[in-house]
Structure formats: structure tokens, C-alpha cells
Short mmCIF file of C-alpha atoms in Angstrom, two decimals:
data_model
loop_
_atom_site.label_atom_id
_atom_site.label_comp_id
_atom_site.label_asym_id
_atom_site.label_seq_id
_atom_site.Cartn_x
_atom_site.Cartn_y
_atom_site.Cartn_z
CA MET U 158 20.34 -38.90 7.47
CA PRO U 159 19.20 -42.16 5.35
CA GLY U 160 17.90 -41.38 1.84
CA VAL U 161 19.28 -38.07 1.53
CA ARG U 162 22.58 -36.39 1.89
CA GLY U 163 24.62 -32.84 1.62
CA PRO U 164 27.62 -33.45 -0.42
CA SER U 165 31.05 -31.72 0.75
CA GLU U 166 32.14 -30.74 -2.61
CA TYR U 167 30.41 -29.04 -6.00
CA SER U 168 31.50 -31.31 -8.66
CA GLN U 169 27.21 -33.29 -8.05
CA GLU U 170 25.99 -30.20 -8.92
CA PRO U 171 22.09 -30.28 -11.26
CA SER U 172 22.60 -28.63 -14.65
CA ARG U 173 20.84 -25.32 -14.48
CA ASP U 174 19.58 -23.11 -16.86
CA PRO U 175 22.59 -21.11 -19.36
CA SER U 176 19.99 -17.88 -18.77
CA LEU U 177 20.44 -18.11 -15.00
CA LYS U 178 23.49 -15.09 -14.18
CA GLU U 179 25.09 -17.63 -11.95
CA PRO U 180 26.07 -21.11 -11.43
CA PHE U 181 25.62 -21.04 -7.30
CA ASN U 182 23.18 -19.14 -6.00
CA ALA U 183 21.62 -17.79 -9.84
CA GLU U 184 18.33 -15.91 -10.31
CA PRO U 185 17.64 -15.57 -14.44
CA PRO U 186 17.24 -12.23 -16.66
CA ARG U 187 14.81 -9.65 -15.27
CA SER U 188 12.74 -9.85 -18.60
CA ALA U 189 11.60 -13.33 -17.37
CA LEU U 190 9.95 -12.16 -15.08
CA VAL U 191 7.27 -10.96 -16.30
CA SER U 192 6.51 -13.94 -19.29
CA SER U 193 4.86 -15.08 -17.54
CA TYR U 194 2.65 -15.24 -14.18
CA VAL U 195 3.89 -19.11 -13.04
CA THR U 196 7.17 -18.27 -13.27
CA PRO U 197 8.81 -21.74 -14.75
CA VAL U 198 10.75 -24.04 -13.06
CA HIS U 199 13.94 -23.89 -15.02
CA LEU U 200 14.06 -20.06 -14.60
CA PHE U 201 12.84 -19.52 -10.69
CA TYR U 202 15.69 -18.16 -8.53
CA LYS U 203 18.32 -20.55 -6.74
CA ARG U 204 19.73 -20.42 -3.63
CA ASN U 205 21.31 -22.61 -0.93
CA HIS U 206 24.27 -22.66 1.57
CA GLY U 207 26.93 -25.55 -0.07
CA PRO U 208 26.47 -27.87 -2.25
CA ILE U 209 23.30 -29.30 -3.00
CA PRO U 210 21.75 -32.49 -1.31
CA ILE U 211 22.24 -35.34 -2.93
CA VAL U 212 19.26 -38.33 -3.54
CA ASP U 213 20.45 -41.99 -2.98
CA HIS U 214 17.01 -44.28 -1.76
CA ILE U 215 14.61 -42.13 -2.12
CA GLU U 216 12.42 -44.77 -0.24
CA ASN U 217 15.08 -44.67 2.85
CA TYR U 218 14.44 -41.10 3.15
CA SER U 219 12.02 -39.46 5.82
CA VAL U 220 11.48 -36.57 7.81
CA SER U 221 11.98 -37.08 12.05
CA PHE U 222 9.12 -35.13 14.17
CA THR U 223 11.23 -33.97 17.81
CA GLY U 224 10.82 -31.57 20.45
CA LEU U 225 8.45 -30.83 22.70
CA ILE U 226 5.98 -33.07 21.64
CA ASP U 227 3.92 -36.30 23.06
CA ASN U 228 4.04 -38.38 20.20
CA GLN U 229 7.73 -38.15 18.35
CA THR U 230 8.11 -39.87 14.75
CA LYS U 231 9.25 -40.14 11.05
CA LEU U 232 7.05 -40.52 8.33
CA SER U 233 8.16 -41.10 4.59
CA ILE U 234 6.87 -39.22 1.30
CA LYS U 235 4.63 -42.28 1.92
CA ASP U 236 2.95 -40.68 4.95
CA ILE U 237 2.92 -37.65 3.97
CA ARG U 238 1.47 -38.06 0.36
CA PRO U 239 -2.02 -39.90 0.94
CA LEU U 240 -2.96 -36.61 3.05
CA PRO U 241 -5.18 -34.17 1.62
CA LYS U 242 -3.00 -32.31 -1.25
CA TYR U 243 -3.28 -28.16 -1.65
CA ASN U 244 -1.57 -26.47 -4.33
CA VAL U 245 -1.11 -22.74 -2.99
CA THR U 246 0.61 -20.29 -5.59
CA ALA U 247 3.13 -18.49 -3.32
CA THR U 248 5.55 -15.80 -4.35
CA LEU U 249 8.90 -16.66 -2.65
CA GLN U 250 11.19 -13.32 -2.10
CA CYS U 251 14.92 -13.17 -1.34
CA ALA U 252 15.21 -10.64 1.38
CA GLY U 253 18.07 -9.34 -0.71
CA ASN U 254 16.33 -9.13 -2.97
CA ARG U 255 17.61 -5.89 -4.97
CA ARG U 256 20.35 -5.63 -2.93
CA THR U 257 22.87 -4.37 -5.92
CA ALA U 258 21.06 -1.19 -5.57
CA MET U 259 21.76 -1.08 -2.03
CA SER U 260 25.14 -1.68 -2.37
CA LYS U 261 24.97 1.57 -4.50
CA VAL U 262 24.72 3.18 -1.39
CA ARG U 263 27.42 1.89 0.91
CA ASN U 264 29.42 -1.77 1.13
CA VAL U 265 26.41 -4.46 2.23
CA ARG U 266 27.44 -8.62 3.16
CA GLY U 267 25.36 -10.44 0.82
CA VAL U 268 24.88 -12.34 -2.76
CA GLY U 269 24.59 -9.61 -5.27
CA TRP U 270 21.44 -9.37 -6.66
CA ASP U 271 19.54 -7.44 -9.04
CA VAL U 272 15.56 -7.90 -9.20
CA SER U 273 15.19 -11.20 -10.07
CA ALA U 274 15.77 -13.27 -6.71
CA ILE U 275 11.86 -13.23 -6.87
CA GLY U 276 9.99 -16.09 -8.50
CA ASN U 277 6.14 -17.25 -8.56
CA ALA U 278 4.55 -20.59 -8.53
CA VAL U 279 2.00 -23.52 -8.00
CA TRP U 280 3.65 -25.02 -4.29
CA GLY U 281 2.19 -28.65 -4.18
CA GLY U 282 1.77 -30.86 -1.32
CA ALA U 283 0.22 -31.26 2.29
CA LYS U 284 -0.87 -28.76 5.06
CA LEU U 285 1.80 -28.84 7.54
CA ALA U 286 -1.65 -28.00 10.22
CA ASP U 287 -2.93 -30.92 8.74
CA VAL U 288 0.38 -33.17 9.21
CA LEU U 289 0.93 -31.49 12.34
CA GLU U 290 -2.60 -32.85 13.06
CA LEU U 291 -2.06 -36.07 12.43
CA LEU U 292 1.09 -35.95 15.69
CA GLY U 293 -1.94 -35.07 18.01
CA ILE U 294 -1.81 -31.99 17.27
CA PRO U 295 -4.79 -29.79 17.06
CA LYS U 296 -5.27 -27.14 13.90
CA LEU U 297 -5.04 -23.81 15.75
CA THR U 298 -2.83 -24.16 18.19
CA SER U 299 -0.57 -22.11 19.57
CA SER U 300 0.94 -24.30 22.35
CA THR U 301 1.85 -27.67 22.32
CA VAL U 302 1.31 -29.77 26.36
CA LEU U 303 4.45 -29.85 26.79
CA GLY U 304 5.09 -26.21 26.54
CA GLY U 305 6.35 -26.13 22.17
CA ARG U 306 5.45 -22.83 20.83
CA HIS U 307 7.60 -22.68 18.07
CA VAL U 308 8.43 -25.46 14.57
CA GLU U 309 11.87 -25.84 13.41
CA PHE U 310 12.58 -26.83 9.99
CA VAL U 311 16.05 -28.18 9.51
CA SER U 312 17.87 -29.27 6.81
CA VAL U 313 20.12 -31.68 4.85
CA ASP U 314 21.82 -28.38 3.17
CA ARG U 315 24.90 -27.63 5.49
CA CYS U 316 26.97 -24.15 5.26
CA LYS U 317 29.55 -22.99 7.14
CA GLU U 318 27.42 -20.20 8.91
CA GLU U 319 26.62 -23.01 10.96
CA ASN U 320 30.03 -24.46 11.45
CA GLY U 321 29.42 -27.38 9.00
CA GLY U 322 26.12 -28.29 10.80
CA PRO U 323 22.79 -27.58 8.86
CA TYR U 324 20.63 -24.45 8.02
CA LYS U 325 17.44 -24.24 10.00
CA ALA U 326 14.92 -21.76 10.79
CA SER U 327 11.31 -20.93 12.61
CA ILE U 328 8.13 -19.73 12.47
CA PRO U 329 5.71 -19.78 15.45
CA LEU U 330 2.91 -23.08 15.55
CA SER U 331 -0.22 -20.82 15.83
CA GLN U 332 1.13 -19.95 11.77
CA ALA U 333 1.91 -23.55 11.25
CA THR U 334 -1.48 -25.25 12.97
CA ASN U 335 -3.51 -22.68 10.88
CA PRO U 336 -4.66 -24.03 7.63
CA ASP U 337 -5.62 -20.43 6.22
CA ALA U 338 -1.56 -19.67 6.64
CA ASP U 339 -1.15 -22.48 3.61
CA VAL U 340 1.92 -23.66 4.53
CA LEU U 341 3.33 -26.65 2.75
CA LEU U 342 4.90 -29.74 3.05
CA ALA U 343 5.66 -28.99 -0.43
CA TYR U 344 6.83 -32.59 -3.35
CA GLU U 345 5.31 -30.98 -6.00
CA MET U 346 6.50 -27.53 -7.98
CA ASN U 347 4.87 -26.64 -10.82
CA GLY U 348 2.73 -29.74 -11.01
CA GLU U 349 6.19 -31.32 -10.58
CA ILE U 350 7.70 -32.93 -8.15
CA LEU U 351 10.07 -30.84 -6.73
CA ASN U 352 13.61 -30.78 -8.47
CA ARG U 353 17.17 -30.70 -6.33
CA ASP U 354 17.85 -27.71 -6.59
CA HIS U 355 14.68 -25.99 -4.72
CA GLY U 356 14.32 -28.96 -2.54
CA PHE U 357 13.81 -32.10 -3.53
CA PRO U 358 12.57 -35.00 -2.30
CA LEU U 359 10.54 -32.57 0.37
CA ARG U 360 10.85 -28.76 1.68
CA VAL U 361 8.22 -26.38 3.58
CA VAL U 362 6.58 -23.33 1.84
CA VAL U 363 5.83 -20.83 3.83
CA PRO U 364 3.69 -18.07 1.65
CA GLY U 365 3.69 -14.71 2.44
CA VAL U 366 7.12 -14.57 4.56
CA ILE U 367 10.42 -13.91 3.44
CA GLY U 368 12.55 -17.29 1.31
CA ALA U 369 15.05 -17.86 4.02
CA ARG U 370 11.56 -19.68 6.37
CA SER U 371 11.18 -21.72 3.32
CA VAL U 372 13.25 -24.27 4.49
CA LYS U 373 14.48 -27.11 1.44
CA TRP U 374 15.55 -30.46 1.18
CA LEU U 375 13.33 -31.40 5.13
CA ASP U 376 15.40 -33.21 7.39
CA SER U 377 13.19 -32.29 10.70
CA ILE U 378 11.13 -30.77 12.46
CA ASN U 379 10.89 -29.87 16.26
CA LEU U 380 8.81 -28.55 18.13
CA LEU U 381 10.47 -25.92 20.60
CA ALA U 382 10.09 -23.22 23.66
CA GLU U 383 11.87 -20.78 21.78
CA GLU U 384 12.50 -19.95 18.55
CA CYS U 385 14.82 -21.47 16.07
CA GLN U 386 18.80 -20.12 17.54
CA GLY U 387 20.12 -20.96 14.35
CA PHE U 388 22.97 -18.32 12.50
CA PHE U 389 20.05 -17.15 10.11
CA MET U 390 17.45 -17.11 12.63
CA GLN U 391 20.01 -15.06 15.32
CA LYS U 392 22.41 -13.12 13.37
CA ASP U 393 20.97 -12.55 9.68
CA TYR U 394 17.37 -11.14 8.42
CA LYS U 395 17.32 -9.00 10.08
CA MET U 396 16.24 -5.17 9.79
CA PHE U 397 18.60 -2.45 11.07
CA PRO U 398 18.99 1.43 10.35
CA PRO U 399 21.44 3.01 8.34
CA SER U 400 22.89 4.62 11.87
CA VAL U 401 23.90 0.02 13.02
CA ASN U 402 27.36 -0.93 11.61
CA TRP U 403 29.64 -4.29 12.12
CA ASP U 404 31.20 -2.71 15.34
CA ASN U 405 28.49 -1.54 17.04
CA ILE U 406 25.74 -4.45 15.95
CA ASN U 407 23.71 -5.79 18.38
CA TRP U 408 22.01 -8.63 17.66
CA SER U 409 19.78 -10.17 19.56
CA SER U 410 17.94 -6.52 19.85
CA ARG U 411 16.43 -6.93 16.50
CA ARG U 412 13.79 -9.49 15.82
CA PRO U 413 14.01 -12.23 12.80
CA GLN U 414 12.21 -11.35 10.00
CA MET U 415 9.17 -12.80 8.63
CA ASP U 416 6.59 -10.92 6.48
CA PHE U 417 8.28 -9.35 3.48
CA PRO U 418 7.26 -5.46 3.36
CA VAL U 419 5.15 -4.00 0.02
CA GLN U 420 7.73 -4.45 -3.37
CA SER U 421 8.10 -3.77 -6.79
CA ALA U 422 10.32 -4.09 -10.04
CA ILE U 423 10.67 -3.16 -13.42
CA CYS U 424 11.42 -5.98 -15.10
CA SER U 425 10.55 -5.45 -18.98
CA LEU U 426 13.86 -2.97 -19.14
CA GLU U 427 16.94 -2.78 -17.19
CA ASP U 428 18.69 0.05 -15.18
CA VAL U 429 20.02 2.45 -18.42
CA GLN U 430 18.31 1.86 -21.48
CA MET U 431 18.28 3.06 -24.76
CA VAL U 432 15.15 3.47 -26.39
CA LYS U 433 13.34 5.20 -29.12
CA PRO U 434 11.55 8.02 -29.24
CA GLY U 435 7.57 7.14 -28.29
CA LYS U 436 5.82 4.23 -26.69
CA VAL U 437 6.95 2.44 -24.00
CA SER U 438 5.59 -0.72 -22.38
CA ILE U 439 6.70 -0.77 -18.94
CA LYS U 440 5.91 -3.82 -17.05
CA GLY U 441 7.31 -5.72 -13.80
CA TYR U 442 5.85 -7.11 -10.37
CA ALA U 443 4.73 -6.12 -7.67
CA VAL U 444 3.63 -8.13 -4.71
CA SER U 445 3.23 -7.33 -0.17
CA GLY U 446 4.15 -10.38 2.64
CA GLY U 447 1.29 -11.59 4.29
CA GLY U 448 -1.27 -11.97 2.13
CA ARG U 449 -1.98 -8.44 1.55
CA GLY U 450 -3.09 -7.39 -2.13
CA ILE U 451 -1.73 -4.50 -3.89
CA GLU U 452 -4.51 -1.57 -4.43
CA ARG U 453 -1.81 0.52 -6.49
CA VAL U 454 1.11 0.50 -8.59
CA ASP U 455 2.28 4.01 -9.70
CA ILE U 456 4.34 4.62 -12.77
CA SER U 457 6.24 8.06 -12.71
CA MET U 458 7.86 10.16 -15.14
CA ASP U 459 9.39 13.53 -13.64
CA GLY U 460 10.77 12.00 -10.07
CA GLY U 461 7.86 11.83 -8.31
CA LYS U 462 5.38 14.75 -9.14
CA SER U 463 2.97 13.14 -10.73
CA TRP U 464 2.36 9.99 -11.18
CA VAL U 465 -0.46 7.49 -14.25
CA GLU U 466 -1.42 3.90 -12.48
CA ALA U 467 0.04 1.04 -14.00
CA SER U 468 -3.25 -1.88 -15.04
CA ARG U 469 -2.33 -4.97 -12.44
CA THR U 470 -3.00 -8.89 -13.74
CA GLN U 471 -2.21 -12.36 -11.80
CA LYS U 472 -4.45 -15.05 -13.68
CA PRO U 473 -4.13 -14.49 -17.56
CA GLY U 474 -7.96 -13.24 -18.54
CA ARG U 475 -9.45 -12.10 -15.45
CA ASP U 476 -9.76 -8.86 -13.54
CA TYR U 477 -7.39 -8.47 -10.60
CA ILE U 478 -9.32 -7.37 -7.40
CA SER U 479 -7.30 -7.50 -4.20
CA GLU U 480 -8.44 -9.88 -2.14
CA HIS U 481 -10.79 -10.95 -3.58
CA ASN U 482 -11.46 -14.50 -3.58
CA SER U 483 -10.71 -14.72 -6.92
CA SER U 484 -7.43 -13.93 -6.53
CA ASP U 485 -4.25 -15.91 -5.51
CA LYS U 486 -3.55 -13.34 -1.50
CA TRP U 487 -0.18 -15.09 -1.48
CA ALA U 488 0.89 -14.55 -5.18
CA TRP U 489 2.80 -11.26 -7.31
CA VAL U 490 0.53 -9.72 -9.53
CA LEU U 491 1.92 -8.82 -12.88
CA PHE U 492 1.64 -4.36 -13.83
CA GLU U 493 1.80 -2.53 -17.19
CA ALA U 494 1.54 -0.08 -18.32
CA THR U 495 2.02 2.43 -21.83
CA ILE U 496 4.36 5.38 -21.39
CA ASP U 497 5.33 8.52 -24.13
CA VAL U 498 8.79 8.83 -23.81
CA SER U 499 10.18 12.36 -25.89
CA GLN U 500 13.40 13.44 -23.95
CA SER U 501 15.85 10.94 -21.52
CA THR U 502 13.80 10.39 -18.69
CA GLU U 503 14.31 8.67 -15.41
CA VAL U 504 10.53 5.69 -15.04
CA ILE U 505 9.81 5.44 -10.92
CA ALA U 506 7.01 2.67 -10.00
CA LYS U 507 6.26 2.84 -6.93
CA ALA U 508 3.79 -0.44 -5.15
CA VAL U 509 0.88 0.24 -2.44
CA ASP U 510 -0.70 -1.97 -0.94
CA SER U 511 -4.53 -3.39 0.73
CA ALA U 512 -2.86 -2.04 4.18
CA ALA U 513 -1.92 1.18 2.77
CA ASN U 514 2.36 0.67 3.10
CA VAL U 515 3.77 1.80 0.18
CA GLN U 516 7.32 1.85 -1.02
CA PRO U 517 9.83 4.69 0.87
CA GLU U 518 11.27 6.68 -1.80
CA ASN U 519 14.78 6.42 -0.99
CA VAL U 520 16.87 3.17 -1.34
CA GLU U 521 19.39 5.55 2.05
CA SER U 522 16.36 5.61 4.19
CA VAL U 523 16.21 1.35 4.13
CA TRP U 524 19.98 1.19 3.87
CA ASN U 525 21.76 -1.42 6.43
CA LEU U 526 24.90 -3.06 6.28
CA ARG U 527 23.43 -7.21 5.58
CA GLY U 528 21.45 -5.02 2.14
CA VAL U 529 18.12 -6.45 3.16
CA LEU U 530 14.82 -5.51 2.30
CA ASN U 531 15.47 -3.32 -0.03
CA THR U 532 11.76 -2.09 -0.96
CA SER U 533 12.32 1.26 -2.35
CA TRP U 534 10.96 2.80 -5.62
CA HIS U 535 12.37 1.56 -8.72
CA ARG U 536 14.02 2.97 -11.21
CA VAL U 537 15.35 2.81 -14.38
CA LEU U 538 16.46 5.62 -17.19
CA LEU U 539 15.81 6.00 -20.44
CA ARG U 540 18.25 7.98 -22.79
CA LEU U 541 16.83 8.33 -26.13
CA GLY U 542 18.95 6.51 -29.40
CA HIS U 543 19.05 3.10 -31.10
CA SER U 544 17.22 0.79 -29.36
CA ASN U 545 14.19 -1.83 -30.57
CA LEU U 546 11.73 -1.35 -28.37
#
């Protein structure tokens, strides 16, 4: 598209923080996640399906609005910036977060994410509901006059799964036109202009939903009668039971995954950690999709027979209350508990959200061939020995 292009090879990738574990699809060390409530941009996980798009002439960049809409048009950044700007603190999480633990049960296909394919940022931009209203689609609309019920986001990002075509995904129009859903056309991240890795010059942020729907490097936004038919909506990111394999899978039998389930992970310790006898601090994150708050995070040292409740925080110096006006409903909470270790033991964390959804006990019960949505209890093994903790 004019102004922005998707290169065919990786020679012009942006520089990245050396602590990221991989050069392309990259996540930070888990310990970095609990260093601050808002994840620094340079430590935010990075996911793309082709070489990072390059902006040649920002003044020529625009997003096309097409499909089942009366007012088909193009909007530039200069058209979008005058709209009311909102800052929304929201956690984005790849559906494959914690895939490595699932792969230890049986082989799965996908990027081998540990627990850090997740991050919390302050996204700045215009609400999609305001942009669509500018084009004649009222707020809280579920269908356009021409029958558009879904909003498709098409990226400049090219991917082999689309046979070299663009990455794309969609959400219902009713969500896109609901101001309370806080769907953004974002041009800022943590108070700064988006960088190339995270979608410059413009991306969509869909809070409470798996990261695959928050399309970066926007090329066009299309109003469709049915949901997007792209690969990553129809043949990926769906939740199948453990009995389904690559020989009997029927992709059309499942809807595309949207909200992510309740999740937590311990980040202050590795999967196997040497510690000294005595007090050990357990820190991590907990989050749930759909704007649901975190009601509780429980820690166990005896396989789940007994539990202690961890403290929960969001903004420093302010008490966290689930689903209270003072809390960020789309964002994770950070938890902390101190345990007394006298012998080698397994430490378990599990979260409960405001709808009483709780993480499943075993990864085996949620195993699936794509390794997505591993929200089982998170476990780390502490071994007594020499440690600086």
C-alpha cells in the first residue's frame, strides 16, 4: 500500500533488546514481567508472520474502509488524530502463551512460547466506535444498512499461511461500535508513537481478546456479512479437545477463539529453581479475558491440598479491587506471596476470576494439537541448594 510495504525478506528488521529470547517471534525473560505493572516497550513480546513492514512515506499512508458500508473511504493518520484520544491499559496475550508446557505432554505445532508471550501496555488512540460513527455507522450497532455484521482488519503483514497474502482477522460489529469495549485504532504505546515491531503507524487493539485479533500495520478495514474467512480465523486459534488430531480435525466445527480464559503464571522463579532454605518470594501475573477481574490468586506447596492467598496489585500504592472503577478492567494484576521453604517442593499458582472461572488443574485436560490456551495451574519446582534469592 502507499507509504507502507511488507518486505519479502528479513534484512531490514528493527533492532531489539538483547534480553529477548529469539530474534523474530520473541518474548522477554519471565522475571522481566514482574518488574513493573506496565511492560516497557522494549520488553513487550513480539509476534509477526512475515518481515516487519517498512514505512517509506508516512504522509502517503491511509486505511481503506470498504465492504458493506455506504461511505467507503480512506482515512489518514491526520484524519484519525483529531478524534477524541483515549488511553486504555490493556494486556495482550498470544493464544499460544505457555505452549512449551503443553508440548511436554504431546507434540504441538507453533512457536515455543514460555510464560512471557504476554504484556501490559497503555495504548493510545481513537476508539473504533468513534471512527465508524464518522463514517455513518452509529454506536451500539450490530448491522449496517447493507448487512455488515463483522469488522475485518487487514494487515500489511504478509504470511505464508495466506499464500503470501495479508494477515487478517475480524470482530463482531456490535463489539466494534460499543464504546465500552474500548476497541482502539492505536497510534501510541506507553505514551510514545508505536514502533515498527508493534504496528507503526496504526494498529487495532481489541482488549480482553487473544492477541491474534489485535491486527498490526493496518491496511484496510472491511465491513462483512460473515466473520473473516482468513486462515487465522478459520484454520487456527480454535480450541479443540485432546481427542482431536491432525487426521480427524474439522476446523468448521469450532468458532474462532475470542476472549482468553483466566490465566496466571509465576515469573520470579524458573521452572526448576535452586533456593536456600527460608523465605522465598513468589511473584507473577494473573489475567482474564472479556474485562473480567481477578478475584483471587492462590499458592500451594503441597500439590493443591492447601492454599494461601497472594496479594494482588495493579497501580503502585493503590489497592486492587476486582471490577472496581479504580481498576483497569482489561489489564493483568501482579501477585505476590512469601513462602517458607525447608525442603524441595513444587509451588503452584492458580487464579480465579470475577465470574468464578478457575484455571484447570492439569495441562493434560486442556492439551490440543495447536498448543493454544494452556491455562492449567502453573507449577515450578524448588530445589534446596545454593542460591542468591
